[in-house]
Amino acid sequence: GESVGLHLPTLSVQEGDNSIINCAYSNSASDYFIWYKQESGKGPQFIIDIRSNMDKRQGQRVTVLLNKTVKHLSLQIAATQPGDSAVYFCAEMSLGGTSYGKLTFGQGTILTVHP
Amino acid sequence: KAGVTQTPRYLIKTRGQQVTLSCSPISGHRSVSWYQQTPGQGLQFLFEYFSETQRNKGNFPGRFSGRQFSNSRSEMNVSTLELGDSALYLCASSLGLGTNEKLFFGSGTQLSVL
C-alpha cells in the first residue's frame, strides 16, 4: 500500500526560553527510556536516560520526567540555544532477552530555536 | 575515544543488486544493533549481535541479514534491493552486558536504490 510520511510535531521557541518536549509510550512493560537528539545528516545523539524506578533525572541543562501512570515522558531543556535545534526522539526498551539492542522509537519532535 | 564508525557514508544502488554496510563499534563495546530510518516509518530495529551471535531480530524480511566478527565489527547485507529499501541505515553499539543499556549511534549510511 501507499506509505504515509510521518508528520512530526514541531516546537518553535526563542533563544533563552525553556523547552518542553513530550512523548507518550504505549508499552507498560517498558523499563528504560532514552532521549536522543538528531541533527541533519547525523545519527541520534544520546542526551539522557531514565529507568522506570525513577520519575525524574537531571543532566546538564536537561531534565527528563517519567510518569508511568499515564505512560508519559518529557524532556525539558533549560535556556534553549540555537544549537539545540534538531529532531528529538524518545525511545523505550523493556526488560528481557527479546529486548537486546532493541529500542522502540517515538516519531520525533522538531525543535527550532530562533535567535 | 572514537565513536561508532559506519562506512560508506553514501551508497547508490539499483534494484536487484545487493549491498554490504559496515560498522565499527566504540572500543570495548561488544553489542552492535542495526536500525533503518525512513521518513515514512521512522526508526525501526533490524537486529542485534553480541559475540558473533544474533540475539535479537526485528520484523524485516530475510533479505536483510547481518554478521559480527570476533573484533565486534559488524556488517549488514541487503540482497535483491527494492526501491523501498532506500533509507538511512544506522548502527549502534553498547557494552552488551544486558538489556537497558545506553546505545550510541553512528552517523549512518544513506542508501539510495534507483
mmCIF file of C-alpha atoms in Angstrom:
data_model
loop_
_atom_site.group_PDB
_atom_site.id
_atom_site.type_symbol
_atom_site.label_atom_id
_atom_site.label_comp_id
_atom_site.label_asym_id
_atom_site.label_seq_id
_atom_site.Cartn_x
_atom_site.Cartn_y
_atom_site.Cartn_z
ATOM 1 C CA GLY A 1 0.000 0.000 0.000
ATOM 2 C CA GLU A 2 0.954 3.615 -0.175
ATOM 3 C CA SER A 3 3.218 4.753 2.634
ATOM 4 C CA VAL A 4 2.339 7.896 4.512
ATOM 5 C CA GLY A 5 5.106 10.102 5.776
ATOM 6 C CA LEU A 6 5.291 10.823 9.445
ATOM 7 C CA HIS A 7 4.077 14.307 10.303
ATOM 8 C CA LEU A 8 6.398 15.273 13.072
ATOM 9 C CA PRO A 9 5.198 17.609 15.807
ATOM 10 C CA THR A 10 7.089 20.873 15.868
ATOM 11 C CA LEU A 11 8.121 23.188 18.670
ATOM 12 C CA SER A 12 9.384 26.678 17.963
ATOM 13 C CA VAL A 13 10.990 28.711 20.765
ATOM 14 C CA GLN A 14 13.079 31.805 21.271
ATOM 15 C CA GLU A 15 16.693 31.555 22.366
ATOM 16 C CA GLY A 16 16.872 31.578 26.145
ATOM 17 C CA ASP A 17 13.396 30.116 26.659
ATOM 18 C CA ASN A 18 12.839 26.756 28.288
ATOM 19 C CA SER A 19 11.597 23.969 26.008
ATOM 20 C CA ILE A 20 9.440 21.001 26.894
ATOM 21 C CA ILE A 21 9.171 18.063 24.506
ATOM 22 C CA ASN A 22 6.606 15.398 25.246
ATOM 23 C CA CYS A 23 6.369 11.737 24.411
ATOM 24 C CA ALA A 24 3.668 9.155 25.035
ATOM 25 C CA TYR A 25 4.559 5.483 25.095
ATOM 26 C CA SER A 26 2.255 2.510 24.924
ATOM 27 C CA ASN A 27 4.148 -0.447 26.355
ATOM 28 C CA SER A 28 3.532 -0.727 30.085
ATOM 29 C CA ALA A 29 6.409 -3.230 30.253
ATOM 30 C CA SER A 30 8.905 -0.586 29.161
ATOM 31 C CA ASP A 31 11.583 -0.275 31.784
ATOM 32 C CA TYR A 32 14.163 2.051 30.328
ATOM 33 C CA PHE A 33 13.819 5.288 28.418
ATOM 34 C CA ILE A 34 16.271 7.406 26.447
ATOM 35 C CA TRP A 35 16.084 10.782 24.773
ATOM 36 C CA TYR A 36 18.087 11.292 21.604
ATOM 37 C CA LYS A 37 18.845 14.387 19.547
ATOM 38 C CA GLN A 38 19.327 14.040 15.813
ATOM 39 C CA GLU A 39 20.775 16.818 13.696
ATOM 40 C CA SER A 40 20.570 16.852 9.945
ATOM 41 C CA GLY A 41 22.963 14.339 8.394
ATOM 42 C CA LYS A 42 23.905 12.761 11.703
ATOM 43 C CA GLY A 43 22.891 9.781 13.759
ATOM 44 C CA PRO A 44 20.905 10.071 17.007
ATOM 45 C CA GLN A 45 22.974 11.515 19.830
ATOM 46 C CA PHE A 46 22.357 10.320 23.397
ATOM 47 C CA ILE A 47 21.040 13.076 25.684
ATOM 48 C CA ILE A 48 19.764 11.498 28.878
ATOM 49 C CA ASP A 49 18.199 8.271 30.115
ATOM 50 C CA ILE A 50 15.935 7.213 32.956
ATOM 51 C CA ARG A 51 14.875 3.885 34.425
ATOM 52 C CA SER A 52 11.338 3.059 35.434
ATOM 53 C CA ASN A 53 12.159 3.131 39.148
ATOM 54 C CA MET A 54 12.746 6.882 38.873
ATOM 55 C CA ASP A 55 10.406 9.737 37.982
ATOM 56 C CA LYS A 56 12.956 12.469 37.385
ATOM 57 C CA ARG A 57 16.545 12.748 36.323
ATOM 58 C CA GLN A 58 18.631 15.834 35.634
ATOM 59 C CA GLY A 59 21.583 16.411 33.389
ATOM 60 C CA GLN A 60 23.332 19.495 32.151
ATOM 61 C CA ARG A 61 20.521 21.862 31.097
ATOM 62 C CA VAL A 62 18.190 18.903 30.583
ATOM 63 C CA THR A 63 15.660 17.161 32.787
ATOM 64 C CA VAL A 64 13.659 14.047 31.973
ATOM 65 C CA LEU A 65 10.366 13.367 33.723
ATOM 66 C CA LEU A 66 8.658 9.997 33.690
ATOM 67 C CA ASN A 67 5.015 9.443 34.588
ATOM 68 C CA LYS A 68 4.360 5.708 34.448
ATOM 69 C CA THR A 69 0.724 6.083 35.446
ATOM 70 C CA VAL A 70 -0.159 7.820 32.199
ATOM 71 C CA LYS A 71 2.795 6.430 30.225
ATOM 72 C CA HIS A 72 4.271 9.842 29.532
ATOM 73 C CA LEU A 73 7.823 11.060 29.196
ATOM 74 C CA SER A 74 9.044 14.625 28.826
ATOM 75 C CA LEU A 75 12.339 16.334 28.126
ATOM 76 C CA GLN A 76 12.908 19.810 29.486
ATOM 77 C CA ILE A 77 15.707 21.907 28.047
ATOM 78 C CA ALA A 78 16.671 24.982 30.033
ATOM 79 C CA ALA A 79 17.844 28.191 28.369
ATOM 80 C CA THR A 80 17.429 26.764 24.883
ATOM 81 C CA GLN A 81 20.133 27.716 22.392
ATOM 82 C CA PRO A 82 20.164 27.749 18.571
ATOM 83 C CA GLY A 83 22.472 24.722 18.696
ATOM 84 C CA ASP A 84 19.640 22.778 20.323
ATOM 85 C CA SER A 85 17.666 22.920 17.063
ATOM 86 C CA ALA A 86 17.215 19.329 15.944
ATOM 87 C CA VAL A 87 14.764 16.418 15.924
ATOM 88 C CA TYR A 88 14.290 14.891 19.370
ATOM 89 C CA PHE A 89 13.293 11.266 19.818
ATOM 90 C CA CYS A 90 12.170 9.389 22.864
ATOM 91 C CA ALA A 91 12.951 5.684 22.884
ATOM 92 C CA GLU A 92 11.926 2.865 25.172
ATOM 93 C CA MET A 93 13.193 -0.589 25.980
ATOM 94 C CA SER A 94 11.705 -3.360 28.073
ATOM 95 C CA LEU A 95 13.375 -5.985 30.220
ATOM 96 C CA GLY A 96 14.046 -9.440 28.922
ATOM 97 C CA GLY A 97 16.083 -11.232 26.319
ATOM 98 C CA THR A 98 13.906 -10.122 23.440
ATOM 99 C CA SER A 99 14.989 -6.559 24.107
ATOM 100 C CA TYR A 100 18.692 -6.867 23.423
ATOM 101 C CA GLY A 101 19.634 -3.817 21.394
ATOM 102 C CA LYS A 102 16.007 -3.097 20.604
ATOM 103 C CA LEU A 103 14.803 0.410 21.238
ATOM 104 C CA THR A 104 11.292 1.405 20.167
ATOM 105 C CA PHE A 105 11.422 4.996 18.983
ATOM 106 C CA GLY A 106 8.756 7.647 19.031
ATOM 107 C CA GLN A 107 8.034 9.623 15.884
ATOM 108 C CA GLY A 108 10.195 12.573 16.916
ATOM 109 C CA THR A 109 9.653 16.278 17.546
ATOM 110 C CA ILE A 110 11.294 19.035 15.526
ATOM 111 C CA LEU A 111 12.677 21.753 17.791
ATOM 112 C CA THR A 112 13.514 25.096 16.183
ATOM 113 C CA VAL A 113 15.247 27.755 18.246
ATOM 114 C CA HIS A 114 15.118 31.320 16.955
ATOM 115 C CA PRO A 115 17.944 33.716 17.888
ATOM 116 C CA LYS B 1 37.648 7.523 22.425
ATOM 117 C CA ALA B 2 36.380 7.156 18.866
ATOM 118 C CA GLY B 3 32.654 6.847 18.343
ATOM 119 C CA VAL B 4 30.727 4.382 16.222
ATOM 120 C CA THR B 5 32.049 4.424 12.667
ATOM 121 C CA GLN B 6 29.950 3.474 9.672
ATOM 122 C CA THR B 7 31.118 3.075 6.098
ATOM 123 C CA PRO B 8 30.387 4.027 3.452
ATOM 124 C CA ARG B 9 28.587 7.274 4.181
ATOM 125 C CA TYR B 10 26.562 7.201 0.961
ATOM 126 C CA LEU B 11 25.627 4.435 -1.474
ATOM 127 C CA ILE B 12 23.658 4.384 -4.682
ATOM 128 C CA LYS B 13 22.467 1.035 -5.992
ATOM 129 C CA THR B 14 19.915 -0.218 -8.483
ATOM 130 C CA ARG B 15 17.033 -2.574 -7.894
ATOM 131 C CA GLY B 16 18.021 -6.215 -7.674
ATOM 132 C CA GLN B 17 21.577 -5.530 -6.537
ATOM 133 C CA GLN B 18 22.904 -6.350 -3.122
ATOM 134 C CA VAL B 19 24.753 -4.130 -0.679
ATOM 135 C CA THR B 20 27.007 -4.558 2.363
ATOM 136 C CA LEU B 21 27.310 -1.907 5.053
ATOM 137 C CA SER B 22 29.991 -1.843 7.720
ATOM 138 C CA CYS B 23 30.022 -0.738 11.345
ATOM 139 C CA SER B 24 32.867 -0.439 13.844
ATOM 140 C CA PRO B 25 31.622 -0.079 17.426
ATOM 141 C CA ILE B 26 33.079 2.002 20.213
ATOM 142 C CA SER B 27 36.166 0.326 21.628
ATOM 143 C CA GLY B 28 35.148 -2.113 24.348
ATOM 144 C CA HIS B 29 31.548 -2.386 23.152
ATOM 145 C CA ARG B 30 30.563 -5.901 22.197
ATOM 146 C CA SER B 31 26.958 -5.374 21.138
ATOM 147 C CA VAL B 32 26.042 -3.940 17.755
ATOM 148 C CA SER B 33 22.481 -3.124 16.694
ATOM 149 C CA TRP B 34 21.206 -2.025 13.319
ATOM 150 C CA TYR B 35 18.310 0.300 12.563
ATOM 151 C CA GLN B 36 16.581 1.535 9.448
ATOM 152 C CA GLN B 37 15.371 5.138 9.358
ATOM 153 C CA THR B 38 12.888 6.353 6.745
ATOM 154 C CA PRO B 39 10.613 9.410 6.612
ATOM 155 C CA GLY B 40 7.587 7.124 6.446
ATOM 156 C CA GLN B 41 8.351 4.600 9.160
ATOM 157 C CA GLY B 42 10.807 6.397 11.405
ATOM 158 C CA LEU B 43 13.479 4.380 13.201
ATOM 159 C CA GLN B 44 12.983 0.629 13.135
ATOM 160 C CA PHE B 45 15.084 -2.105 14.713
ATOM 161 C CA LEU B 46 16.658 -4.634 12.371
ATOM 162 C CA PHE B 47 18.815 -6.917 14.548
ATOM 163 C CA GLU B 48 21.405 -7.082 17.316
ATOM 164 C CA TYR B 49 24.649 -9.025 17.563
ATOM 165 C CA PHE B 50 26.813 -9.899 20.530
ATOM 166 C CA SER B 51 29.895 -12.116 20.470
ATOM 167 C CA GLU B 52 29.270 -13.005 16.846
ATOM 168 C CA THR B 53 25.736 -14.249 17.619
ATOM 169 C CA GLN B 54 22.433 -12.696 16.692
ATOM 170 C CA ARG B 55 20.491 -12.249 19.925
ATOM 171 C CA ASN B 56 17.532 -10.301 18.664
ATOM 172 C CA LYS B 57 15.777 -9.625 15.394
ATOM 173 C CA GLY B 58 13.137 -7.187 14.200
ATOM 174 C CA ASN B 59 10.379 -7.670 11.654
ATOM 175 C CA PHE B 60 12.270 -7.395 8.411
ATOM 176 C CA PRO B 61 12.358 -9.890 5.527
ATOM 177 C CA GLY B 62 15.153 -12.399 5.156
ATOM 178 C CA ARG B 63 16.790 -10.189 2.519
ATOM 179 C CA PHE B 64 18.204 -8.270 5.454
ATOM 180 C CA SER B 65 20.999 -10.111 7.205
ATOM 181 C CA GLY B 66 23.989 -9.334 9.310
ATOM 182 C CA ARG B 67 27.021 -10.738 10.965
ATOM 183 C CA GLN B 68 29.552 -9.822 13.580
ATOM 184 C CA PHE B 69 33.235 -10.554 13.665
ATOM 185 C CA SER B 70 35.453 -11.517 16.576
ATOM 186 C CA ASN B 71 36.638 -7.905 16.925
ATOM 187 C CA SER B 72 32.961 -6.831 17.340
ATOM 188 C CA ARG B 73 32.850 -5.116 13.966
ATOM 189 C CA SER B 74 29.609 -5.819 12.167
ATOM 190 C CA GLU B 75 28.274 -5.861 8.649
ATOM 191 C CA MET B 76 24.751 -5.908 7.362
ATOM 192 C CA ASN B 77 23.735 -7.115 3.935
ATOM 193 C CA VAL B 78 20.642 -6.409 1.915
ATOM 194 C CA SER B 79 20.072 -8.648 -1.077
ATOM 195 C CA THR B 80 17.776 -8.136 -4.060
ATOM 196 C CA LEU B 81 17.363 -4.447 -3.335
ATOM 197 C CA GLU B 82 13.944 -2.840 -3.693
ATOM 198 C CA LEU B 83 13.105 0.829 -4.082
ATOM 199 C CA GLY B 84 11.625 0.794 -0.591
ATOM 200 C CA ASP B 85 14.977 -0.135 0.888
ATOM 201 C CA SER B 86 16.152 3.432 0.340
ATOM 202 C CA ALA B 87 16.861 4.656 3.848
ATOM 203 C CA LEU B 88 19.425 5.776 6.375
ATOM 204 C CA TYR B 89 20.897 2.662 7.994
ATOM 205 C CA LEU B 90 22.174 3.281 11.487
ATOM 206 C CA CYS B 91 24.416 1.189 13.623
ATOM 207 C CA ALA B 92 24.529 1.484 17.403
ATOM 208 C CA SER B 93 26.876 -0.057 19.916
ATOM 209 C CA SER B 94 26.682 -0.806 23.616
ATOM 210 C CA LEU B 95 28.555 -2.843 26.193
ATOM 211 C CA GLY B 96 26.162 -5.735 25.671
ATOM 212 C CA LEU B 97 26.093 -6.756 29.310
ATOM 213 C CA GLY B 98 22.324 -6.875 29.386
ATOM 214 C CA THR B 99 19.228 -5.037 28.319
ATOM 215 C CA ASN B 100 18.543 -1.456 29.300
ATOM 216 C CA GLU B 101 21.889 -0.100 28.222
ATOM 217 C CA LYS B 102 22.737 3.143 26.506
ATOM 218 C CA LEU B 103 23.041 2.740 22.756
ATOM 219 C CA PHE B 104 25.434 5.028 20.920
ATOM 220 C CA PHE B 105 24.776 5.605 17.242
ATOM 221 C CA GLY B 106 26.981 6.208 14.256
ATOM 222 C CA SER B 107 26.210 8.762 11.552
ATOM 223 C CA GLY B 108 24.693 6.122 9.312
ATOM 224 C CA THR B 109 24.915 5.008 5.717
ATOM 225 C CA GLN B 110 22.485 6.716 3.350
ATOM 226 C CA LEU B 111 21.362 4.123 0.817
ATOM 227 C CA SER B 112 19.533 5.157 -2.325
ATOM 228 C CA VAL B 113 18.029 2.467 -4.526
ATOM 229 C CA LEU B 114 17.234 3.553 -8.087
#
